[in-house]
Amino acid sequence: MTDPAPAQAPQPTAAALAEPMRSRWSASVYDDRHRLAPAEIETLLRAAQWAPSAGNSQPWVFFVCVPGTPNHDRLLAHLSRGNSSWVPRASVVFLTAAHVRTGDEPDAPVYSDYALHDVGQAAAHLTLQARAMGLDAHQFAGFDHDALAAELAVPATHQLLTGIAVGRPGDPADVDERTAARDHRDRVRKPLAEWAFVGRFDEDPVGDGLADSGS
Ligand SMILES: Cc1cc2nc3c(=O)[nH]c(=O)nc-3n(C[C@H](O)[C@H](O)[C@H](O)COP(=O)(O)O)c2cc1C
């Protein structure tokens, strides 16, 4: 599979990162004629499967939504308006859920204190594997969680969390202007000085960067 240049150039402070982190970004223009082979979808799931988790608890569930299948139809019916313009064009969408409780009652003991952390990490692994395969991936949470969880028969022990759209970059001419413009928004980040501490939370954070090379 080819590795087309991203529409969004990696940002300066990402330059030091290794691939596939460096060129990862949340693209919104997908080629709706592109389909992934079942083996490619399996490889993406394997990346999530091999993510670390607290006590190897593996608290994740992934729903696979391929265009033209019932799961994809279920998802499309419950997307937020903003996400309806771009998610349907992706080659596959994964929905993540976390095993949060050990029983059906709201006050049942938690399955793992770190379930949400671990599902996020599995999602990140899948997202980076996609990038390494020359694909774009865009995580999203804008959908009706309760309605979609009901349609997917998610049990009370689990919490439906996020979607991950994966696909090949598309032609901006094939989508409406607003969707095309999304891929040219600035990608910005808080400086390290706001969230990285070499001492206590209430002490001085790292300056503009540990190596004085910008934030
Ligand atoms: C949990 C989560 C929820 C998100 N929800 C949406 C969403 O509903 N719609 C959307 O277009 N992007 C969504 N995003 C994408 C973020 O806006 C994006 O990751 C962020 O702006 C940083 O941009 P980058 O991924 O290109 O670096 C979500 C990302 C995460 C991790």
mmCIF file of C-alpha atoms and ligand atoms in Angstrom:
data_model
loop_
_atom_site.group_PDB
_atom_site.id
_atom_site.type_symbol
_atom_site.label_atom_id
_atom_site.label_comp_id
_atom_site.label_asym_id
_atom_site.label_seq_id
_atom_site.Cartn_x
_atom_site.Cartn_y
_atom_site.Cartn_z
ATOM 1 C CA MET A 1 0.000 0.000 0.000
ATOM 2 C CA THR A 2 1.361 3.448 -0.872
ATOM 3 C CA ASP A 3 1.955 6.068 1.764
ATOM 4 C CA PRO A 4 0.560 9.332 0.393
ATOM 5 C CA ALA A 5 1.832 12.555 1.925
ATOM 6 C CA PRO A 6 -0.586 13.823 4.532
ATOM 7 C CA ALA A 7 -2.567 16.966 3.673
ATOM 8 C CA GLN A 8 -1.552 18.266 7.078
ATOM 9 C CA ALA A 9 2.209 18.549 7.431
ATOM 10 C CA PRO A 10 3.555 17.251 10.747
ATOM 11 C CA GLN A 11 3.949 20.119 13.177
ATOM 12 C CA PRO A 12 7.419 21.396 14.130
ATOM 13 C CA THR A 13 7.448 19.920 17.626
ATOM 14 C CA ALA A 14 6.442 16.533 16.194
ATOM 15 C CA ALA A 15 9.539 16.409 13.993
ATOM 16 C CA ALA A 16 11.555 14.472 16.582
ATOM 17 C CA LEU A 17 8.989 11.687 16.833
ATOM 18 C CA ALA A 18 9.389 8.296 15.217
ATOM 19 C CA GLU A 19 6.961 7.098 12.583
ATOM 20 C CA PRO A 20 4.106 6.415 12.669
ATOM 21 C CA MET A 21 3.507 8.989 15.449
ATOM 22 C CA ARG A 22 5.103 11.802 13.479
ATOM 23 C CA SER A 23 2.763 11.745 10.513
ATOM 24 C CA ARG A 24 -0.398 10.693 12.335
ATOM 25 C CA TRP A 25 -3.239 13.160 12.231
ATOM 26 C CA SER A 26 -7.015 13.057 12.188
ATOM 27 C CA ALA A 27 -7.933 13.313 8.516
ATOM 28 C CA SER A 28 -11.551 13.900 7.539
ATOM 29 C CA VAL A 29 -11.509 13.325 3.776
ATOM 30 C CA TYR A 30 -11.678 9.643 2.878
ATOM 31 C CA ASP A 31 -11.863 7.720 -0.372
ATOM 32 C CA ASP A 32 -15.305 6.136 -0.206
ATOM 33 C CA ARG A 33 -14.433 3.637 -2.972
ATOM 34 C CA HIS A 34 -11.625 2.134 -0.937
ATOM 35 C CA ARG A 35 -12.237 -1.066 1.007
ATOM 36 C CA LEU A 36 -9.899 -2.885 3.355
ATOM 37 C CA ALA A 37 -9.271 -6.588 2.982
ATOM 38 C CA PRO A 38 -10.449 -8.679 5.949
ATOM 39 C CA ALA A 39 -6.793 -9.456 6.711
ATOM 40 C CA GLU A 40 -6.009 -5.733 6.985
ATOM 41 C CA ILE A 41 -8.922 -5.212 9.373
ATOM 42 C CA GLU A 42 -7.666 -8.157 11.391
ATOM 43 C CA THR A 43 -4.175 -6.618 11.545
ATOM 44 C CA LEU A 44 -5.670 -3.417 12.945
ATOM 45 C CA LEU A 45 -7.486 -5.411 15.609
ATOM 46 C CA ARG A 46 -4.258 -7.298 16.391
ATOM 47 C CA ALA A 47 -2.583 -3.961 17.178
ATOM 48 C CA ALA A 48 -5.265 -3.330 19.789
ATOM 49 C CA GLN A 49 -5.014 -6.909 21.010
ATOM 50 C CA TRP A 50 -1.318 -6.469 21.785
ATOM 51 C CA ALA A 51 -1.691 -3.230 23.712
ATOM 52 C CA PRO A 52 -0.624 -3.370 27.361
ATOM 53 C CA SER A 53 -3.300 -3.255 30.045
ATOM 54 C CA ALA A 54 -3.451 -3.236 33.833
ATOM 55 C CA GLY A 55 -2.916 -6.795 35.072
ATOM 56 C CA ASN A 56 -3.390 -7.882 31.430
ATOM 57 C CA SER A 57 -7.109 -7.264 32.035
ATOM 58 C CA GLN A 58 -7.753 -6.383 28.346
ATOM 59 C CA PRO A 59 -10.968 -4.517 29.152
ATOM 60 C CA TRP A 60 -11.686 -3.544 25.544
ATOM 61 C CA VAL A 61 -14.407 -4.493 23.101
ATOM 62 C CA PHE A 62 -14.266 -3.434 19.452
ATOM 63 C CA PHE A 63 -17.233 -3.412 17.095
ATOM 64 C CA VAL A 64 -16.261 -3.572 13.418
ATOM 65 C CA CYS A 65 -18.417 -1.448 11.106
ATOM 66 C CA VAL A 66 -17.740 -2.092 7.420
ATOM 67 C CA PRO A 67 -19.805 -0.119 4.884
ATOM 68 C CA GLY A 68 -22.802 -2.116 3.746
ATOM 69 C CA THR A 69 -23.057 -4.202 6.926
ATOM 70 C CA PRO A 70 -25.671 -3.922 9.692
ATOM 71 C CA ASN A 71 -23.138 -2.477 12.160
ATOM 72 C CA HIS A 72 -22.283 0.326 9.745
ATOM 73 C CA ASP A 73 -25.985 1.114 9.247
ATOM 74 C CA ARG A 74 -26.458 1.161 13.018
ATOM 75 C CA LEU A 75 -23.593 3.631 13.408
ATOM 76 C CA LEU A 76 -24.721 5.951 10.599
ATOM 77 C CA ALA A 77 -28.161 6.290 12.188
ATOM 78 C CA HIS A 78 -26.664 7.735 15.367
ATOM 79 C CA LEU A 79 -23.761 9.940 14.242
ATOM 80 C CA SER A 80 -23.750 13.583 15.290
ATOM 81 C CA ARG A 81 -24.469 15.989 12.477
ATOM 82 C CA GLY A 82 -20.833 17.149 12.313
ATOM 83 C CA ASN A 83 -19.504 13.611 12.033
ATOM 84 C CA SER A 84 -22.122 12.561 9.461
ATOM 85 C CA SER A 85 -20.255 14.502 6.797
ATOM 86 C CA TRP A 86 -17.050 12.480 6.955
ATOM 87 C CA VAL A 87 -17.326 9.251 8.971
ATOM 88 C CA PRO A 88 -19.503 7.412 6.387
ATOM 89 C CA ARG A 89 -16.749 7.702 3.739
ATOM 90 C CA ALA A 90 -14.136 5.805 5.778
ATOM 91 C CA SER A 91 -13.233 2.251 4.748
ATOM 92 C CA VAL A 92 -14.000 0.834 8.169
ATOM 93 C CA VAL A 93 -15.062 2.237 11.511
ATOM 94 C CA PHE A 94 -14.307 0.626 14.838
ATOM 95 C CA LEU A 95 -16.369 1.377 17.923
ATOM 96 C CA THR A 96 -14.716 0.887 21.277
ATOM 97 C CA ALA A 97 -16.326 -0.122 24.541
ATOM 98 C CA ALA A 98 -14.855 -0.721 27.985
ATOM 99 C CA HIS A 99 -15.584 -3.466 30.475
ATOM 100 C CA VAL A 100 -16.289 -1.153 33.382
ATOM 101 C CA ARG A 101 -18.386 -3.179 35.866
ATOM 102 C CA THR A 102 -18.452 -6.788 36.994
ATOM 103 C CA GLY A 103 -22.245 -6.883 37.302
ATOM 104 C CA ASP A 104 -25.336 -5.269 35.788
ATOM 105 C CA GLU A 105 -26.122 -3.015 38.763
ATOM 106 C CA PRO A 106 -24.730 0.557 38.562
ATOM 107 C CA ASP A 107 -22.967 0.029 41.914
ATOM 108 C CA ALA A 108 -21.413 -3.321 40.960
ATOM 109 C CA PRO A 109 -17.639 -3.480 41.608
ATOM 110 C CA VAL A 110 -15.464 -2.055 38.854
ATOM 111 C CA TYR A 111 -13.861 -4.537 36.487
ATOM 112 C CA SER A 112 -10.579 -2.604 36.504
ATOM 113 C CA ASP A 113 -9.605 0.799 37.870
ATOM 114 C CA TYR A 114 -7.792 1.413 34.610
ATOM 115 C CA ALA A 115 -10.348 0.197 32.067
ATOM 116 C CA LEU A 116 -10.770 3.566 30.341
ATOM 117 C CA HIS A 117 -7.032 4.130 30.255
ATOM 118 C CA ASP A 118 -6.485 0.713 28.693
ATOM 119 C CA VAL A 119 -9.194 1.052 26.042
ATOM 120 C CA GLY A 120 -7.694 4.404 25.061
ATOM 121 C CA GLN A 121 -4.326 2.778 24.770
ATOM 122 C CA ALA A 122 -5.689 -0.054 22.610
ATOM 123 C CA ALA A 123 -7.358 2.567 20.417
ATOM 124 C CA ALA A 124 -4.044 4.413 20.102
ATOM 125 C CA HIS A 125 -2.282 1.217 19.068
ATOM 126 C CA LEU A 126 -4.870 0.556 16.366
ATOM 127 C CA THR A 127 -4.634 4.157 15.177
ATOM 128 C CA LEU A 128 -0.854 4.013 14.889
ATOM 129 C CA GLN A 129 -0.953 0.625 13.162
ATOM 130 C CA ALA A 130 -3.305 2.187 10.607
ATOM 131 C CA ARG A 131 -0.812 4.971 9.974
ATOM 132 C CA ALA A 132 1.990 2.425 9.568
ATOM 133 C CA MET A 133 -0.164 0.738 6.898
ATOM 134 C CA GLY A 134 -0.448 4.033 4.987
ATOM 135 C CA LEU A 135 -3.968 4.688 6.242
ATOM 136 C CA ASP A 136 -5.465 7.637 8.050
ATOM 137 C CA ALA A 137 -7.399 7.202 11.256
ATOM 138 C CA HIS A 138 -9.670 9.662 13.035
ATOM 139 C CA GLN A 139 -11.111 8.993 16.466
ATOM 140 C CA PHE A 140 -14.488 10.482 17.361
ATOM 141 C CA ALA A 141 -17.038 10.534 20.152
ATOM 142 C CA GLY A 142 -19.826 12.507 18.480
ATOM 143 C CA PHE A 143 -22.665 10.000 18.329
ATOM 144 C CA ASP A 144 -25.680 9.059 20.421
ATOM 145 C CA HIS A 145 -24.003 6.667 22.842
ATOM 146 C CA ASP A 146 -27.158 5.379 24.519
ATOM 147 C CA ALA A 147 -29.033 4.710 21.295
ATOM 148 C CA LEU A 148 -26.086 3.026 19.599
ATOM 149 C CA ALA A 149 -25.226 0.972 22.689
ATOM 150 C CA ALA A 150 -28.815 -0.310 22.733
ATOM 151 C CA GLU A 151 -28.681 -1.240 19.035
ATOM 152 C CA LEU A 152 -25.372 -3.039 19.533
ATOM 153 C CA ALA A 153 -26.676 -4.882 22.589
ATOM 154 C CA VAL A 154 -23.872 -3.518 24.765
ATOM 155 C CA PRO A 155 -24.478 -5.005 28.233
ATOM 156 C CA ALA A 156 -24.647 -2.899 31.408
ATOM 157 C CA THR A 157 -21.201 -4.196 32.361
ATOM 158 C CA HIS A 158 -19.705 -2.275 29.410
ATOM 159 C CA GLN A 159 -19.578 1.368 28.335
ATOM 160 C CA LEU A 160 -19.595 2.369 24.686
ATOM 161 C CA LEU A 161 -16.825 4.937 24.279
ATOM 162 C CA THR A 162 -15.517 6.098 20.911
ATOM 163 C CA GLY A 163 -15.291 5.510 17.204
ATOM 164 C CA ILE A 164 -12.167 5.188 15.062
ATOM 165 C CA ALA A 165 -12.663 5.841 11.351
ATOM 166 C CA VAL A 166 -9.921 4.359 9.177
ATOM 167 C CA GLY A 167 -9.383 4.778 5.471
ATOM 168 C CA ARG A 168 -7.383 6.003 2.559
ATOM 169 C CA PRO A 169 -7.089 9.739 1.885
ATOM 170 C CA GLY A 170 -9.764 10.928 -0.538
ATOM 171 C CA ASP A 171 -10.096 13.723 -3.045
ATOM 172 C CA PRO A 172 -11.262 16.964 -1.370
ATOM 173 C CA ALA A 173 -13.225 17.697 -4.566
ATOM 174 C CA ASP A 174 -15.501 14.751 -3.718
ATOM 175 C CA VAL A 175 -16.721 16.253 -0.427
ATOM 176 C CA ASP A 176 -18.472 19.468 0.542
ATOM 177 C CA GLU A 177 -16.352 22.556 1.179
ATOM 178 C CA ARG A 178 -16.802 22.464 4.912
ATOM 179 C CA THR A 179 -15.569 18.891 5.169
ATOM 180 C CA ALA A 180 -12.617 19.607 2.873
ATOM 181 C CA ALA A 181 -11.686 22.635 4.975
ATOM 182 C CA ARG A 182 -11.458 20.477 8.117
ATOM 183 C CA ASP A 183 -8.229 18.981 6.801
ATOM 184 C CA HIS A 184 -6.565 22.379 6.681
ATOM 185 C CA ARG A 185 -7.229 23.450 10.241
ATOM 186 C CA ASP A 186 -4.184 24.279 12.311
ATOM 187 C CA ARG A 187 -3.046 21.481 14.560
ATOM 188 C CA VAL A 188 -2.038 23.055 17.849
ATOM 189 C CA ARG A 189 -0.910 21.741 21.216
ATOM 190 C CA LYS A 190 -0.494 23.089 24.725
ATOM 191 C CA PRO A 191 3.169 23.756 25.453
ATOM 192 C CA LEU A 192 5.022 21.231 27.642
ATOM 193 C CA ALA A 193 5.305 23.993 30.230
ATOM 194 C CA GLU A 194 1.566 23.650 30.942
ATOM 195 C CA TRP A 195 1.518 19.925 31.664
ATOM 196 C CA ALA A 196 4.979 18.421 32.191
ATOM 197 C CA PHE A 197 6.491 18.689 35.632
ATOM 198 C CA VAL A 198 9.944 17.700 36.753
ATOM 199 C CA GLY A 199 8.906 18.463 40.324
ATOM 200 C CA ARG A 200 5.563 18.728 42.127
ATOM 201 C CA PHE A 201 2.368 19.946 40.498
ATOM 202 C CA ASP A 202 2.611 23.192 42.435
ATOM 203 C CA GLU A 203 6.250 23.781 41.569
ATOM 204 C CA ASP A 204 7.776 25.183 38.403
ATOM 205 C CA PRO A 205 6.950 23.130 35.324
ATOM 206 C CA VAL A 206 9.586 22.403 32.707
ATOM 207 C CA GLY A 207 10.395 25.604 30.840
ATOM 208 C CA ASP A 208 9.597 25.879 27.179
ATOM 209 C CA GLY A 209 11.013 22.413 26.690
ATOM 210 C CA LEU A 210 13.454 20.109 28.478
ATOM 211 C CA ALA A 211 16.032 20.625 25.760
ATOM 212 C CA ASP A 212 15.234 24.314 25.362
ATOM 213 C CA SER A 213 14.128 23.525 21.867
ATOM 214 C CA GLY A 214 10.638 24.960 21.972
ATOM 215 C CA SER A 215 7.420 23.624 23.405
HETATM 216 C C1 LIG B 1 -11.947 10.756 22.486
HETATM 217 C C2 LIG B 1 -11.898 11.593 21.226
HETATM 218 C C3 LIG B 1 -13.089 12.126 20.722
HETATM 219 C C4 LIG B 1 -13.059 12.866 19.532
HETATM 220 N N1 LIG B 1 -14.259 13.273 18.985
HETATM 221 C C5 LIG B 1 -14.267 13.812 17.740
HETATM 222 C C6 LIG B 1 -15.504 14.049 17.065
HETATM 223 O O1 LIG B 1 -16.597 13.720 17.558
HETATM 224 N N2 LIG B 1 -15.435 14.608 15.828
HETATM 225 C C7 LIG B 1 -14.254 14.949 15.234
HETATM 226 O O2 LIG B 1 -14.264 15.429 14.110
HETATM 227 N N3 LIG B 1 -13.054 14.699 15.842
HETATM 228 C C8 LIG B 1 -13.036 14.144 17.068
HETATM 229 N N4 LIG B 1 -11.837 13.840 17.691
HETATM 230 C C9 LIG B 1 -10.571 14.188 17.028
HETATM 231 C C10 LIG B 1 -9.864 15.329 17.763
HETATM 232 O O3 LIG B 1 -10.556 16.533 17.522
HETATM 233 C C11 LIG B 1 -8.395 15.409 17.292
HETATM 234 O O4 LIG B 1 -7.724 14.232 17.668
HETATM 235 C C12 LIG B 1 -7.682 16.608 17.899
HETATM 236 O O5 LIG B 1 -8.245 17.812 17.401
HETATM 237 C C13 LIG B 1 -6.201 16.609 17.590
HETATM 238 O O6 LIG B 1 -5.982 16.575 16.205
HETATM 239 P P1 LIG B 1 -5.020 15.476 15.561
HETATM 240 O O7 LIG B 1 -5.586 14.127 15.918
HETATM 241 O O8 LIG B 1 -5.060 15.724 14.065
HETATM 242 O O9 LIG B 1 -3.659 15.656 16.135
HETATM 243 C C14 LIG B 1 -11.824 13.113 18.875
HETATM 244 C C15 LIG B 1 -10.649 12.582 19.400
HETATM 245 C C16 LIG B 1 -10.676 11.810 20.546
HETATM 246 C C17 LIG B 1 -9.379 11.200 21.053
#
